[in-house]
Amino acid sequence: MSQLKSLLRTFIADRSGATAIEYALIASLLSIVIIGAVGTINGSLTEVYQTIQSYIVPALNGTPMPDEE
């Protein structure tokens, strides 16, 4: 029984894996934040590229710009 108590005390006092777990939690939270930010930015970028396209395509075709109609 004393061996079990000794083993349990050693296990509870051992903090060697705590840092690795903390880093894993931080990395997972950062990845969630980055994925959320990319999802938000994606909608804005789509609008910007569509606006740019609406100016470039008529210019290449020689037709009036959308604002000039």
Coordinates of N, CA and C in Angstrom, one line a residue:
M1 N 0.8 -1.2 0.0 CA 0.0 0.0 0.0 C 0.9 1.3 0.0
S2 N 2.0 1.2 0.7 CA 2.9 2.4 0.7 C 3.5 2.6 -0.6
Q3 N 3.7 1.6 -1.4 CA 4.2 1.8 -2.7 C 3.2 2.5 -3.6
L4 N 2.0 2.2 -3.5 CA 0.9 2.9 -4.2 C 0.8 4.3 -3.9
K5 N 0.9 4.6 -2.5 CA 0.9 6.0 -2.1 C 2.1 6.8 -2.6
S6 N 3.2 6.1 -2.6 CA 4.5 6.8 -3.1 C 4.3 7.1 -4.6
L7 N 3.8 6.1 -5.3 CA 3.7 6.3 -6.7 C 2.7 7.4 -7.0
L8 N 1.6 7.4 -6.3 CA 0.6 8.4 -6.5 C 1.1 9.8 -6.2
R9 N 1.9 9.9 -5.1 CA 2.5 11.2 -4.7 C 3.4 11.7 -5.8
T10 N 4.2 10.8 -6.3 CA 5.2 11.1 -7.4 C 4.4 11.6 -8.6
F11 N 3.4 10.9 -9.0 CA 2.6 11.2 -10.2 C 1.9 12.6 -10.0
I12 N 1.4 12.9 -8.9 CA 0.8 14.2 -8.6 C 1.8 15.3 -8.6
A13 N 3.0 15.1 -8.1 CA 4.0 16.1 -8.0 C 4.7 16.3 -9.3
D14 N 4.6 15.4 -10.3 CA 5.3 15.5 -11.6 C 4.6 16.5 -12.4
R15 N 5.3 17.6 -12.8 CA 4.7 18.6 -13.6 C 5.3 18.7 -15.0
S16 N 6.1 17.7 -15.4 CA 6.8 17.7 -16.7 C 5.9 17.8 -17.9
G17 N 4.7 17.2 -17.9 CA 3.9 17.3 -19.0 C 2.9 18.5 -19.0
A18 N 2.9 19.2 -18.0 CA 2.0 20.3 -17.9 C 2.3 21.4 -18.9
T19 N 3.6 21.7 -19.1 CA 4.0 22.7 -20.0 C 3.6 22.4 -21.4
A20 N 3.8 21.1 -21.8 CA 3.4 20.6 -23.1 C 1.9 20.8 -23.4
I21 N 1.1 20.4 -22.4 CA -0.3 20.5 -22.5 C -0.7 22.0 -22.6
E22 N -0.1 22.9 -21.8 CA -0.4 24.3 -21.9 C -0.1 24.9 -23.3
Y23 N 1.1 24.5 -23.9 CA 1.4 24.9 -25.2 C 0.4 24.4 -26.2
A24 N 0.0 23.1 -26.1 CA -1.0 22.6 -27.0 C -2.3 23.3 -26.9
L25 N -2.8 23.7 -25.7 CA -4.0 24.5 -25.6 C -3.8 25.9 -26.2
I26 N -2.7 26.5 -26.0 CA -2.5 27.8 -26.6 C -2.5 27.7 -28.1
A27 N -1.8 26.7 -28.7 CA -1.8 26.5 -30.1 C -3.2 26.2 -30.7
S28 N -4.0 25.4 -30.0 CA -5.3 25.2 -30.5 C -6.2 26.4 -30.5
L29 N -6.1 27.2 -29.4 CA -6.9 28.4 -29.3 C -6.4 29.4 -30.4
L30 N -5.1 29.5 -30.7 CA -4.7 30.4 -31.7 C -5.2 30.0 -33.1
S31 N -5.2 28.7 -33.3 CA -5.7 28.2 -34.6 C -7.2 28.5 -34.8
I32 N -7.9 28.4 -33.7 CA -9.4 28.7 -33.8 C -9.5 30.2 -34.1
V33 N -8.8 31.0 -33.5 CA -8.9 32.5 -33.8 C -8.5 32.8 -35.2
I34 N -7.4 32.2 -35.7 CA -6.9 32.4 -37.0 C -8.0 31.9 -38.1
I35 N -8.6 30.8 -37.8 CA -9.6 30.3 -38.7 C -10.8 31.2 -38.8
G36 N -11.2 31.7 -37.6 CA -12.3 32.6 -37.5 C -12.0 33.9 -38.3
A37 N -10.8 34.4 -38.1 CA -10.4 35.7 -38.8 C -10.3 35.5 -40.3
V38 N -9.8 34.4 -40.7 CA -9.7 34.1 -42.2 C -11.2 34.0 -42.7
G39 N -12.1 33.4 -42.0 CA -13.4 33.3 -42.5 C -14.1 34.7 -42.6
T40 N -13.8 35.6 -41.7 CA -14.3 37.0 -41.7 C -13.7 37.8 -42.9
I41 N -12.4 37.7 -43.0 CA -11.7 38.4 -44.0 C -12.1 37.9 -45.4
N42 N -12.4 36.7 -45.6 CA -12.7 36.1 -46.9 C -13.9 36.8 -47.5
G43 N -14.9 37.1 -46.8 CA -16.0 37.8 -47.3 C -15.7 39.2 -47.9
S44 N -14.8 39.9 -47.1 CA -14.4 41.2 -47.5 C -13.5 41.2 -48.7
L45 N -12.6 40.2 -48.8 CA -11.7 40.1 -49.9 C -12.5 39.7 -51.2
T46 N -13.6 38.9 -51.1 CA -14.4 38.6 -52.2 C -15.0 39.8 -52.8
E47 N -15.5 40.7 -52.0 CA -16.1 42.0 -52.4 C -15.0 42.8 -53.1
V48 N -13.9 42.9 -52.6 CA -12.8 43.7 -53.2 C -12.4 43.2 -54.5
Y49 N -12.2 41.9 -54.6 CA -11.9 41.3 -55.9 C -13.0 41.4 -57.0
Q50 N -14.2 41.4 -56.5 CA -15.3 41.6 -57.5 C -15.4 43.0 -58.0
T51 N -15.1 44.0 -57.1 CA -15.0 45.4 -57.5 C -13.9 45.6 -58.5
I52 N -12.7 45.0 -58.2 CA -11.6 45.2 -59.1 C -11.9 44.5 -60.5
Q53 N -12.6 43.4 -60.4 CA -12.9 42.7 -61.7 C -13.9 43.5 -62.5
S54 N -14.8 44.2 -61.8 CA -15.8 45.0 -62.5 C -15.2 46.2 -63.3
Y55 N -14.0 46.6 -62.8 CA -13.3 47.7 -63.5 C -12.3 47.1 -64.6
I56 N -11.7 46.0 -64.3 CA -10.7 45.5 -65.2 C -11.3 44.9 -66.5
V57 N -12.4 44.1 -66.4 CA -13.0 43.4 -67.5 C -13.5 44.4 -68.6
P58 N -14.2 45.5 -68.2 CA -14.6 46.4 -69.2 C -13.4 47.2 -69.8
A59 N -12.4 47.4 -69.0 CA -11.2 48.1 -69.6 C -10.5 47.3 -70.6
L60 N -10.5 46.0 -70.4 CA -9.9 45.1 -71.4 C -10.7 44.9 -72.6
N61 N -12.0 45.0 -72.4 CA -12.9 44.8 -73.6 C -13.2 46.1 -74.3
G62 N -12.7 47.2 -73.8 CA -12.9 48.5 -74.4 C -14.3 49.1 -74.2
T63 N -15.0 48.6 -73.3 CA -16.4 49.1 -73.0 C -16.3 50.1 -71.8
P64 N -17.3 51.0 -71.7 CA -17.3 52.0 -70.6 C -17.2 51.3 -69.2
M65 N -16.6 52.0 -68.3 CA -16.5 51.5 -66.9 C -17.9 51.5 -66.3
P66 N -18.1 50.7 -65.2 CA -19.5 50.7 -64.6 C -19.9 52.1 -64.1
D67 N -19.0 53.0 -63.7 CA -19.4 54.3 -63.2 C -19.7 55.2 -64.3
E68 N -19.2 54.9 -65.6 CA -19.4 55.8 -66.7 C -20.7 55.6 -67.5
E69 N -21.4 54.6 -67.1 CA -22.7 54.3 -67.8 C -23.8 55.2 -67.4

